[in-house]
Amino acid sequence: MTLARHLIAAAGAGVTALALAACSGAPAVELPDLTSLGLSAVDCAETAQMADVVASPPAGSETACWTGAPDDGFVATADAILALLMEDAGEEGTDATSALCWDDALTETEGSACRAVVVGDLTDGTVVSAVIAVTDPASMTADLPDDATEEQVAEAIAGAPIEVLLFSEPASLVDA
């Protein structure tokens, strides 16, 4: 099972339950720099949500972790990362979020989003993905009513600390 498939399969169990799978081949693209989004690069081992995910990255994969507390919240940050991925991919990029990712989630135990881009084709291309996780979803949702409005949710997630895992793998390994 590929890295993307493991991330998708584990989404319901929470981001911390994610596991990497072995994959081979060298990624054809570089992972983007997220400093323009107000995020800081960190060693994945120093993160709360992503450390176990990338404890031993498979050969041929590329991973990077970022942290921050974006004013617009984790969903808007996920969308901004997707825009960067698409910009970097140029004409060869295809938004594969709906095929490879789960729906954005916010509960008292998990806040996460996923975005994915295929660069090139499914035979010789590369999948570049981002997993965004809220570091403390319980404190973010504690004061939200059960029937929270979109405005209340937006206010609750604004400025919440997040971690971002960027990864790439050969598209031929992704069984969407």
Coordinates of N, CA and C in Angstrom, one line a residue:
M1 N 0.9 -1.2 0.0 CA 0.0 0.0 0.0 C 0.9 1.2 0.0
T2 N 0.5 2.2 -0.7 CA 1.4 3.4 -0.9 C 1.2 4.4 0.3
L3 N 2.1 5.4 0.4 CA 2.0 6.4 1.4 C 0.6 7.1 1.3
A4 N 0.2 7.5 0.2 CA -1.1 8.2 0.0 C -2.2 7.3 0.5
R5 N -2.2 6.0 0.1 CA -3.3 5.1 0.5 C -3.3 4.9 2.0
H6 N -2.1 4.8 2.7 CA -2.1 4.7 4.1 C -2.7 5.9 4.8
L7 N -2.3 7.1 4.3 CA -2.9 8.3 4.8 C -4.4 8.3 4.7
I8 N -4.9 7.9 3.6 CA -6.3 7.9 3.3 C -7.0 6.9 4.2
A9 N -6.5 5.7 4.3 CA -7.1 4.6 5.1 C -7.1 5.0 6.5
A10 N -6.1 5.7 7.0 CA -5.9 6.0 8.4 C -6.7 7.2 8.8
A11 N -7.2 8.0 7.9 CA -7.8 9.3 8.2 C -8.9 9.2 9.3
G12 N -9.7 8.2 9.2 CA -10.8 8.0 10.2 C -10.3 7.7 11.6
A13 N -9.1 7.1 11.7 CA -8.5 6.8 13.0 C -7.7 7.9 13.6
G14 N -7.6 9.0 12.8 CA -6.9 10.2 13.3 C -5.5 10.2 12.7
V15 N -5.0 11.4 12.6 CA -3.7 11.6 11.9 C -2.6 10.9 12.6
T16 N -2.6 10.8 13.9 CA -1.5 10.2 14.6 C -1.4 8.7 14.4
A17 N -2.5 8.1 13.8 CA -2.5 6.7 13.6 C -1.9 6.4 12.2
L18 N -1.5 7.4 11.4 CA -1.1 7.2 10.1 C 0.2 6.4 10.1
A19 N 0.4 5.6 9.0 CA 1.6 4.8 8.9 C 2.2 5.0 7.4
L20 N 3.5 4.9 7.3 CA 4.1 5.0 6.0 C 4.2 3.6 5.4
A21 N 4.1 3.5 4.1 CA 4.3 2.2 3.4 C 5.6 2.3 2.6
A22 N 6.2 1.2 2.3 CA 7.4 1.3 1.5 C 7.0 1.7 0.0
C23 N 7.9 2.5 -0.5 CA 7.7 2.8 -2.0 C 9.1 3.0 -2.5
S24 N 9.1 3.0 -3.9 CA 10.4 3.1 -4.5 C 10.4 4.2 -5.6
G25 N 11.5 4.5 -6.1 CA 11.5 5.6 -7.1 C 11.8 6.9 -6.6
A26 N 12.4 7.8 -7.4 CA 12.7 9.1 -6.9 C 11.6 10.1 -7.3
P27 N 11.1 11.0 -6.4 CA 10.1 11.9 -6.8 C 10.6 12.9 -7.9
A28 N 9.7 13.3 -8.8 CA 10.1 14.1 -9.9 C 10.0 15.6 -9.6
V29 N 9.5 15.9 -8.4 CA 9.2 17.3 -8.1 C 9.8 17.6 -6.7
E30 N 10.1 18.9 -6.5 CA 10.5 19.3 -5.1 C 9.3 19.8 -4.3
L31 N 9.3 19.5 -3.0 CA 8.3 20.0 -2.2 C 8.4 21.5 -2.0
P32 N 7.2 22.2 -1.9 CA 7.3 23.6 -1.9 C 7.7 24.2 -0.5
D33 N 8.2 25.4 -0.5 CA 8.5 26.1 0.7 C 7.2 26.8 1.2
L34 N 6.9 26.6 2.4 CA 5.6 27.1 3.0 C 5.8 28.3 3.9
T35 N 7.0 28.9 3.9 CA 7.2 30.1 4.7 C 6.3 31.2 4.3
S36 N 5.9 31.3 3.0 CA 5.1 32.4 2.6 C 3.7 32.3 3.2
L37 N 3.3 31.1 3.7 CA 2.1 30.9 4.4 C 2.2 31.2 5.9
G38 N 3.3 31.6 6.4 CA 3.5 31.9 7.8 C 3.9 30.6 8.6
L39 N 4.3 29.6 7.9 CA 4.7 28.3 8.5 C 6.2 28.2 8.6
S40 N 6.7 27.5 9.6 CA 8.1 27.3 9.8 C 8.5 25.8 9.6
A41 N 9.5 25.6 8.9 CA 10.0 24.2 8.7 C 10.5 23.6 10.0
V42 N 10.2 22.4 10.3 CA 10.7 21.7 11.5 C 11.0 20.3 11.1
D43 N 11.8 19.7 11.9 CA 12.1 18.3 11.8 C 10.9 17.5 12.2
C44 N 10.4 16.6 11.3 CA 9.2 15.9 11.6 C 9.2 15.1 12.9
A45 N 10.4 14.7 13.4 CA 10.5 14.0 14.7 C 10.1 14.9 15.8
E46 N 10.1 16.2 15.6 CA 9.8 17.2 16.7 C 8.3 17.6 16.7
T47 N 7.5 17.0 15.9 CA 6.1 17.3 15.8 C 5.3 16.3 16.7
A48 N 4.1 16.8 17.1 CA 3.3 15.9 17.9 C 2.4 15.0 17.1
Q49 N 1.9 15.5 16.0 CA 1.0 14.7 15.2 C 1.7 13.9 14.1
M50 N 2.8 14.4 13.5 CA 3.4 13.8 12.4 C 4.7 12.9 12.7
A51 N 5.2 13.0 13.9 CA 6.5 12.3 14.2 C 6.4 10.8 13.9
D52 N 5.3 10.1 14.3 CA 5.2 8.7 14.1 C 4.9 8.4 12.6
V53 N 4.4 9.3 11.9 CA 4.0 9.1 10.5 C 5.3 8.9 9.7
V54 N 6.3 9.8 9.9 CA 7.5 9.8 9.1 C 8.7 9.3 9.9
A55 N 8.5 8.5 10.9 CA 9.6 8.0 11.7 C 10.7 7.3 10.9
S56 N 10.3 6.5 9.9 CA 11.3 5.9 9.0 C 10.7 6.0 7.6
P57 N 10.9 7.1 6.9 CA 10.4 7.3 5.6 C 10.9 6.2 4.6
P58 N 10.0 5.8 3.7 CA 10.4 4.8 2.8 C 11.4 5.4 1.8
A59 N 12.3 4.5 1.3 CA 13.3 4.9 0.2 C 12.5 5.5 -0.9
G60 N 13.1 6.6 -1.5 CA 12.5 7.2 -2.6 C 11.4 8.2 -2.4
S61 N 11.0 8.3 -1.1 CA 9.9 9.3 -0.8 C 10.6 10.6 -0.4
E62 N 9.9 11.7 -0.5 CA 10.4 12.9 0.1 C 9.4 13.5 1.0
T63 N 9.8 13.8 2.2 CA 8.9 14.4 3.2 C 9.4 15.6 3.8
A64 N 8.5 16.5 4.3 CA 8.9 17.7 5.0 C 7.8 18.1 5.9
C65 N 8.1 18.6 7.1 CA 7.1 19.0 8.1 C 7.2 20.5 8.3
W66 N 6.1 21.1 8.6 CA 6.0 22.6 8.9 C 5.0 22.8 10.1
T67 N 5.2 23.8 10.8 CA 4.3 24.2 11.9 C 3.9 25.7 11.8
G68 N 2.9 26.0 12.5 CA 2.5 27.4 12.6 C 1.1 27.5 13.2
A69 N 0.6 28.7 13.2 CA -0.8 29.0 13.7 C -1.4 30.1 12.8
P70 N -1.8 29.6 11.6 CA -2.4 30.6 10.6 C -3.7 31.2 11.0
D71 N -3.7 32.5 10.8 CA -4.9 33.3 11.1 C -6.2 32.8 10.5
D72 N -6.0 32.3 9.3 CA -7.2 31.8 8.5 C -7.7 30.4 8.8
G73 N -6.9 29.7 9.7 CA -7.3 28.4 10.0 C -6.7 27.3 9.1
F74 N -6.9 26.0 9.5 CA -6.3 24.9 8.9 C -6.9 24.6 7.5
V75 N -8.1 24.8 7.3 CA -8.8 24.5 6.0 C -8.3 25.5 4.9
A76 N -8.3 26.8 5.3 CA -7.8 27.8 4.3 C -6.3 27.6 4.0
T77 N -5.5 27.2 5.0 CA -4.1 26.9 4.8 C -4.0 25.7 3.9
A78 N -4.8 24.7 4.1 CA -4.8 23.5 3.1 C -5.1 24.0 1.7
D79 N -6.0 24.9 1.5 CA -6.4 25.4 0.2 C -5.2 26.2 -0.4
A80 N -4.5 27.0 0.5 CA -3.4 27.7 0.0 C -2.2 26.8 -0.4
I81 N -2.0 25.7 0.4 CA -1.0 24.8 0.0 C -1.3 24.1 -1.3
L82 N -2.6 23.8 -1.5 CA -3.0 23.2 -2.8 C -2.7 24.2 -4.0
A83 N -3.0 25.5 -3.7 CA -2.7 26.5 -4.8 C -1.2 26.5 -5.1
L84 N -0.3 26.4 -4.0 CA 1.1 26.4 -4.2 C 1.5 25.1 -5.0
L85 N 1.0 24.0 -4.6 CA 1.3 22.7 -5.3 C 0.9 22.8 -6.8
M86 N -0.3 23.4 -7.1 CA -0.7 23.5 -8.5 C 0.2 24.5 -9.2
E87 N 0.5 25.6 -8.6 CA 1.4 26.6 -9.2 C 2.8 25.9 -9.6
D88 N 3.3 25.2 -8.6 CA 4.6 24.5 -8.8 C 4.5 23.5 -10.0
A89 N 3.4 22.8 -10.0 CA 3.2 21.7 -11.0 C 3.0 22.3 -12.4
G90 N 2.5 23.5 -12.5 CA 2.3 24.1 -13.8 C 1.2 23.4 -14.6
E91 N 1.4 23.3 -15.9 CA 0.4 22.7 -16.8 C 0.4 21.2 -16.6
E92 N 1.4 20.6 -16.0 CA 1.4 19.1 -15.8 C 0.6 18.7 -14.5
G93 N 0.2 19.7 -13.7 CA -0.5 19.4 -12.5 C -2.0 19.2 -12.6
T94 N -2.5 18.2 -11.9 CA -3.9 17.9 -11.8 C -4.3 17.8 -10.3
D95 N -5.3 18.5 -9.9 CA -5.8 18.4 -8.6 C -6.4 17.0 -8.4
A96 N -5.8 16.3 -7.5 CA -6.3 14.9 -7.2 C -6.9 14.8 -5.8
T97 N -7.2 15.9 -5.2 CA -7.7 15.9 -3.8 C -8.9 15.0 -3.7
S98 N -9.9 15.2 -4.5 CA -11.2 14.4 -4.4 C -10.9 12.9 -4.6
A99 N -9.9 12.5 -5.3 CA -9.7 11.1 -5.5 C -8.8 10.5 -4.4
L100 N -7.9 11.3 -3.8 CA -6.9 10.7 -2.9 C -7.1 11.1 -1.5
C101 N -7.9 12.1 -1.2 CA -8.0 12.6 0.2 C -9.4 12.4 0.8
W102 N -9.4 12.5 2.1 CA -10.7 12.5 2.9 C -11.3 13.9 2.9
D103 N -12.5 14.0 3.4 CA -13.1 15.3 3.6 C -12.4 16.0 4.8
D104 N -12.4 17.3 4.8 CA -11.8 18.0 5.9 C -12.6 17.6 7.2
A105 N -11.9 17.5 8.3 CA -12.6 17.0 9.5 C -12.2 17.9 10.7
L106 N -13.2 18.1 11.5 CA -13.0 18.8 12.8 C -13.9 18.2 13.8
T107 N -13.3 17.5 14.8 CA -14.0 16.9 15.9 C -13.2 17.2 17.2
E108 N -13.7 16.8 18.3 CA -12.9 17.0 19.5 C -11.6 16.2 19.6
T109 N -11.5 15.1 18.7 CA -10.3 14.3 18.7 C -9.5 14.5 17.5
E110 N -10.0 15.2 16.4 CA -9.2 15.3 15.2 C -9.6 16.6 14.5
G111 N -8.6 17.3 14.0 CA -8.8 18.3 13.0 C -7.8 18.1 11.9
S112 N -8.3 17.8 10.7 CA -7.3 17.5 9.6 C -7.9 17.8 8.3
A113 N -7.0 18.0 7.3 CA -7.3 18.2 5.9 C -6.2 17.6 5.1
C114 N -6.6 17.3 3.9 CA -5.6 16.7 2.9 C -5.8 17.3 1.6
R115 N -4.7 17.6 0.9 CA -4.8 18.0 -0.5 C -3.7 17.3 -1.3
A116 N -4.0 17.0 -2.6 CA -3.1 16.2 -3.4 C -3.1 16.7 -4.9
V117 N -1.9 16.6 -5.5 CA -1.8 16.9 -6.9 C -1.0 15.8 -7.6
V118 N -1.4 15.4 -8.8 CA -0.6 14.5 -9.6 C 0.1 15.4 -10.6
V119 N 1.4 15.2 -10.6 CA 2.3 16.0 -11.6 C 2.7 15.0 -12.7
G120 N 2.3 15.3 -13.9 CA 2.5 14.4 -15.0 C 1.3 13.4 -15.1
D121 N 1.6 12.1 -15.4 CA 0.5 11.2 -15.6 C 0.7 10.1 -14.5
L122 N -0.3 9.2 -14.5 CA -0.4 8.2 -13.5 C 0.7 7.0 -13.7
T123 N 1.4 7.0 -14.8 CA 2.4 6.0 -15.0 C 3.8 6.5 -14.7
D124 N 4.1 7.7 -15.1 CA 5.5 8.2 -14.9 C 5.5 9.5 -14.0
G125 N 4.4 9.9 -13.5 CA 4.3 11.2 -12.7 C 4.6 11.0 -11.3
T126 N 4.3 12.0 -10.5 CA 4.5 12.0 -9.1 C 3.2 12.6 -8.4
V127 N 2.9 12.0 -7.3 CA 1.8 12.5 -6.4 C 2.5 13.3 -5.3
V128 N 2.1 14.6 -5.2 CA 2.5 15.4 -4.1 C 1.3 15.8 -3.2
S129 N 1.4 15.5 -1.9 CA 0.3 15.6 -1.0 C 0.7 16.4 0.2
A130 N -0.4 17.0 0.8 CA -0.2 17.7 2.1 C -1.3 17.2 3.1
V131 N -0.8 16.8 4.3 CA -1.7 16.5 5.4 C -1.6 17.6 6.4
I132 N -2.7 18.2 6.8 CA -2.7 19.3 7.7 C -3.4 18.8 9.0
A133 N -2.8 18.9 10.1 CA -3.4 18.4 11.4 C -3.4 19.5 12.4
V134 N -4.5 19.7 13.1 CA -4.6 20.6 14.3 C -3.9 19.9 15.4
T135 N -3.1 20.6 16.2 CA -2.3 19.9 17.2 C -3.2 19.7 18.5
D136 N -4.2 20.5 18.7 CA -5.0 20.3 19.9 C -6.5 20.6 19.6
P137 N -7.1 19.6 18.9 CA -8.5 19.9 18.4 C -9.5 20.0 19.6
A138 N -9.2 19.3 20.7 CA -10.1 19.4 21.9 C -10.3 20.8 22.4
S139 N -9.2 21.5 22.5 CA -9.3 22.9 23.0 C -10.0 23.8 22.0
M140 N -9.8 23.5 20.7 CA -10.4 24.3 19.7 C -11.9 24.1 19.6
T141 N -12.4 22.9 19.9 CA -13.8 22.7 19.8 C -14.5 22.7 21.1
A142 N -13.8 22.9 22.2 CA -14.5 22.8 23.5 C -15.6 23.8 23.7
D143 N -15.5 25.0 23.2 CA -16.6 26.0 23.4 C -17.6 26.0 22.2
L144 N -17.4 25.2 21.2 CA -18.4 25.2 20.1 C -19.7 24.5 20.5
P145 N -20.8 25.1 20.1 CA -22.1 24.3 20.4 C -22.2 23.2 19.3
D146 N -23.0 22.2 19.6 CA -23.3 21.1 18.7 C -23.7 21.6 17.3
D147 N -24.5 22.6 17.3 CA -25.0 23.2 16.0 C -24.3 24.4 15.6
A148 N -23.0 24.4 15.7 CA -22.1 25.6 15.4 C -22.3 26.0 14.0
T149 N -22.3 27.3 13.8 CA -22.4 27.9 12.5 C -21.0 27.9 11.8
E150 N -21.0 28.2 10.5 CA -19.7 28.3 9.8 C -18.9 29.4 10.4
E151 N -19.5 30.5 10.8 CA -18.8 31.6 11.4 C -18.2 31.2 12.7
Q152 N -18.9 30.5 13.6 CA -18.4 30.0 14.8 C -17.2 29.1 14.7
V153 N -17.3 28.2 13.7 CA -16.2 27.2 13.4 C -15.0 28.0 12.9
A154 N -15.2 28.9 12.0 CA -14.1 29.8 11.4 C -13.4 30.5 12.5
E155 N -14.2 31.0 13.5 CA -13.6 31.8 14.6 C -12.8 30.8 15.5
A156 N -13.3 29.6 15.7 CA -12.6 28.6 16.6 C -11.3 28.2 16.0
I157 N -11.2 28.0 14.6 CA -10.0 27.4 14.0 C -9.0 28.5 13.7
A158 N -9.4 29.8 13.7 CA -8.5 30.9 13.4 C -7.3 30.9 14.4
G159 N -6.1 30.8 13.9 CA -5.0 30.9 14.8 C -4.6 29.7 15.5
A160 N -5.3 28.6 15.3 CA -5.0 27.3 16.0 C -3.7 26.7 15.5
P161 N -2.9 26.2 16.4 CA -1.6 25.6 16.0 C -1.9 24.4 15.1
I162 N -1.1 24.3 14.0 CA -1.2 23.1 13.1 C 0.2 22.6 12.8
E163 N 0.2 21.4 12.3 CA 1.3 20.7 11.7 C 1.0 20.3 10.3
V164 N 2.0 20.4 9.4 CA 1.8 20.1 8.0 C 2.8 19.0 7.6
L165 N 2.4 18.0 7.0 CA 3.3 17.0 6.4 C 3.1 17.1 4.9
L166 N 4.2 17.4 4.2 CA 4.2 17.3 2.7 C 5.0 16.1 2.4
F167 N 4.5 15.4 1.3 CA 5.2 14.2 0.9 C 5.0 14.0 -0.6
S168 N 5.9 13.3 -1.2 CA 5.8 13.0 -2.6 C 6.1 11.5 -2.8
E169 N 5.6 10.9 -3.9 CA 5.8 9.5 -4.2 C 5.5 9.3 -5.7
P170 N 6.1 8.3 -6.3 CA 5.7 8.1 -7.7 C 4.2 7.8 -7.9
A171 N 3.6 8.4 -8.9 CA 2.1 8.2 -9.1 C 1.8 6.7 -9.4
S172 N 2.7 6.0 -10.0 CA 2.4 4.6 -10.4 C 2.2 3.7 -9.1
L173 N 2.6 4.2 -8.0 CA 2.4 3.4 -6.7 C 1.0 3.7 -6.1
V174 N 0.3 4.8 -6.5 CA -0.9 5.2 -5.9 C -2.1 4.4 -6.6
D175 N -2.8 3.6 -5.8 CA -4.0 2.9 -6.3 C -5.2 3.6 -5.9
A176 N -5.5 4.7 -6.6 CA -6.7 5.5 -6.3 C -8.0 4.9 -6.5

